């Protein structure tokens, strides 16, 4: 156990912002963090693995998780449910580690409301709209309708930036640098004076 509580870092960003790659790189340079695996009702994409990319479940299963209070937050995105399981959050935070939630903005604000200062919201974006669309099309796994729906949702997500704590631009081909920036945020947050209560009480007893 550490002398501070784990912090929840929400990493949001329009589809195509590169969240997945950047968070993966972050884990390679910083292992004191657990990444929560979300549940979703969408179909797996080629190469995605149940229990690693997502827990792929049916709508009935998802709705019963909601009804039983087993999700920390959830949203509907392009006709599917996505949500963070309370069990995942507990597993990670009880180990004393920070937690990364790679989720969209609606879920991000739900978590912020629940956890307040213990949740830091970071928005990751592609450098511009043209590059965002190029990345989305480059995936080659989506129908035209799904791409358009994701582009429209991106515009909505960007409007939420005012409610976020940090903005990180993911320059093309520079995901290592981008992961470094996330790590800078994490380190700075650890040094916030208001998080030092436990440390001061332990090390400077009255
Ligand atoms: P994708 O289908 O591309 O994997 O994910 C679509 C969007 O859902 C992305 O913005 C992703 O970050 C978000 N997402 C993934 N898991 C969760 C979750 O547990 N909760 C919420 N609110 N959004 C999620």
XYZ file of C-alpha atoms and ligand atoms in Angstrom:
230
model
C 0.000 0.000 0.000
C 1.265 3.491 -0.797
C 0.928 6.626 1.306
C -1.610 8.125 -1.082
C -4.830 7.037 -2.728
C -4.804 5.962 -6.346
C -5.988 8.635 -8.761
C -8.388 7.883 -11.597
C -7.188 9.326 -14.910
C -9.922 9.491 -17.518
C -8.464 9.585 -21.019
C -11.128 10.643 -23.498
C -10.936 11.700 -27.073
C -12.850 11.313 -30.285
C -12.499 7.951 -32.021
C -9.324 8.272 -34.111
C -7.521 10.436 -31.562
C -5.154 7.538 -30.901
C -6.074 6.909 -27.239
C -5.498 3.172 -27.417
C -1.967 3.404 -28.830
C -0.942 6.205 -26.488
C -2.265 4.454 -23.371
C -0.442 1.269 -24.428
C 2.811 3.284 -24.744
C 2.199 4.883 -21.382
C 1.975 1.450 -19.786
C 5.365 0.580 -21.225
C 7.008 3.527 -19.457
C 4.902 3.581 -16.273
C 3.613 0.436 -14.626
C 2.099 1.883 -11.465
C -1.188 2.157 -13.261
C -3.979 -0.273 -14.063
C -6.126 0.079 -17.150
C -9.747 -0.855 -16.625
C -11.258 -3.243 -19.182
C -14.740 -1.994 -20.095
C -17.833 -3.983 -20.920
C -19.531 -3.400 -24.268
C -22.340 -4.772 -26.393
C -20.537 -3.992 -29.665
C -19.060 -6.815 -31.714
C -15.293 -7.433 -31.410
C -13.162 -6.036 -34.246
C -10.641 -8.386 -35.834
C -7.749 -8.877 -33.413
C -9.634 -7.754 -30.322
C -9.662 -10.177 -27.397
C -12.425 -10.776 -24.827
C -11.204 -9.783 -21.359
C -8.347 -7.721 -22.773
C -9.827 -5.236 -25.249
C -13.320 -5.387 -23.716
C -15.683 -7.799 -22.032
C -18.093 -8.466 -24.908
C -21.551 -9.093 -23.489
C -25.168 -9.080 -24.679
C -27.611 -6.197 -24.194
C -29.538 -8.302 -21.674
C -26.376 -8.907 -19.644
C -25.447 -5.220 -19.798
C -28.899 -4.096 -18.710
C -28.837 -6.495 -15.805
C -25.415 -5.100 -14.706
C -26.957 -1.604 -14.729
C -30.036 -2.776 -12.813
C -27.829 -4.434 -10.183
C -25.660 -1.327 -9.686
C -22.546 -3.069 -10.986
C -21.378 -0.315 -13.337
C -19.492 2.794 -12.223
C -20.578 4.690 -15.349
C -21.974 3.822 -18.752
C -23.126 5.364 -21.971
C -24.617 4.460 -25.324
C -22.380 5.094 -28.302
C -23.411 4.342 -31.890
C -26.198 2.086 -30.691
C -24.112 0.048 -28.229
C -23.609 0.137 -24.502
C -20.151 0.796 -23.072
C -19.421 0.901 -19.360
C -16.877 0.611 -16.568
C -17.453 -2.283 -14.184
C -17.251 -1.468 -10.478
C -15.373 -4.741 -9.982
C -12.584 -3.554 -12.343
C -12.277 -0.204 -10.583
C -12.117 -1.848 -7.151
C -9.537 -4.419 -8.274
C -7.182 -1.694 -9.522
C -7.663 0.973 -6.856
C -7.417 -1.504 -3.972
C -3.966 -2.477 -5.258
C -2.905 1.132 -4.534
C -2.306 1.872 -8.202
C -3.690 4.696 -10.278
C -6.359 3.735 -12.773
C -6.773 4.760 -16.396
C -10.232 4.793 -17.906
C -10.174 5.098 -21.665
C -13.769 6.282 -22.057
C -15.803 8.888 -23.913
C -16.798 12.241 -22.430
C -20.243 11.364 -21.118
C -18.736 8.594 -18.956
C -15.826 10.899 -18.099
C -18.125 13.502 -16.570
C -20.056 10.825 -14.636
C -16.801 9.637 -13.037
C -15.727 13.218 -12.272
C -19.042 13.818 -10.487
C -18.584 10.657 -8.441
C -14.934 11.102 -7.493
C -14.282 14.868 -7.647
C -10.577 15.684 -7.131
C -9.697 12.030 -7.237
C -10.526 12.000 -10.933
C -8.479 13.870 -13.523
C -9.981 14.208 -16.987
C -7.642 14.368 -19.953
C -8.800 14.937 -23.531
C -6.620 13.575 -26.301
C -7.181 14.875 -29.826
C -5.745 14.482 -33.311
C -3.985 17.679 -34.498
C -6.915 18.680 -36.744
C -10.212 17.533 -38.265
C -8.660 16.427 -41.575
C -6.169 14.157 -39.798
C -8.910 12.769 -37.549
C -10.960 11.715 -40.587
C -7.883 10.232 -42.282
C -7.159 8.100 -39.200
C -10.760 6.920 -38.939
C -10.898 5.887 -42.590
C -7.449 4.327 -42.388
C -8.696 1.732 -39.918
C -10.665 0.127 -42.751
C -12.917 -1.730 -40.315
C -15.956 0.554 -40.274
C -18.890 1.122 -42.616
C -19.353 4.612 -44.107
C -22.350 5.165 -41.798
C -20.310 4.236 -38.735
C -17.495 6.583 -39.814
C -19.909 9.469 -40.258
C -21.537 8.735 -36.906
C -18.096 8.738 -35.233
C -17.129 12.041 -36.921
C -20.359 13.651 -35.731
C -19.864 12.333 -32.226
C -16.289 13.763 -32.267
C -17.688 17.253 -32.768
C -19.989 16.780 -29.782
C -17.149 15.392 -27.649
C -14.937 18.411 -28.373
C -17.615 20.713 -26.933
C -17.010 19.025 -23.566
C -13.421 20.217 -23.474
C -14.370 23.049 -21.112
C -15.169 20.450 -18.449
C -11.805 18.716 -18.831
C -8.649 19.274 -16.785
C -6.065 18.776 -19.548
C -5.817 18.753 -23.343
C -3.093 16.698 -25.039
C -2.574 16.853 -28.807
C -1.527 13.555 -30.326
C 0.687 14.657 -33.225
C 0.861 12.135 -36.055
C 3.743 9.686 -35.635
C 4.586 11.008 -32.170
C 2.703 8.692 -29.855
C 5.818 8.214 -27.656
C 5.960 11.955 -27.034
C 2.255 11.967 -26.342
C 2.617 9.161 -23.776
C 5.403 11.224 -22.135
C 2.986 14.131 -21.824
C 0.424 11.932 -20.120
C 3.122 10.784 -17.713
C 4.027 14.410 -16.976
C 0.399 15.059 -16.028
C 0.306 11.965 -13.801
C 3.520 12.966 -12.018
C 2.367 16.547 -11.500
C -0.968 15.375 -10.113
C 0.872 13.198 -7.570
C 2.642 16.313 -6.312
C -0.544 18.325 -5.720
C -0.341 19.542 -2.134
C -3.865 18.455 -1.277
C -2.964 14.816 -1.969
C -0.179 14.819 0.629
C -2.382 14.443 3.741
C -1.509 10.814 4.409
C 2.196 11.414 3.769
C 2.394 14.379 6.144
C 0.450 12.604 8.897
C 2.740 9.568 8.655
C 6.038 11.370 8.317
C 5.442 14.444 10.470
C 3.368 13.088 13.391
C 2.108 15.734 15.838
P -14.713 1.794 -29.701
O -15.969 1.198 -30.272
O -13.968 2.615 -30.718
O -13.850 0.764 -29.027
O -15.159 2.796 -28.545
C -16.076 3.812 -28.792
C -15.992 4.865 -27.700
O -16.438 4.312 -26.457
C -14.572 5.361 -27.460
O -14.618 6.779 -27.316
C -14.183 4.695 -26.167
O -13.233 5.449 -25.429
C -15.518 4.677 -25.455
N -15.567 3.715 -24.353
C -14.901 2.543 -24.242
N -15.184 1.947 -23.080
C -16.029 2.787 -22.417
C -16.647 2.745 -21.130
O -16.481 1.834 -20.331
N -17.449 3.787 -20.805
C -17.659 4.843 -21.644
N -18.430 5.827 -21.198
N -17.084 4.915 -22.854
C -16.279 3.901 -23.237
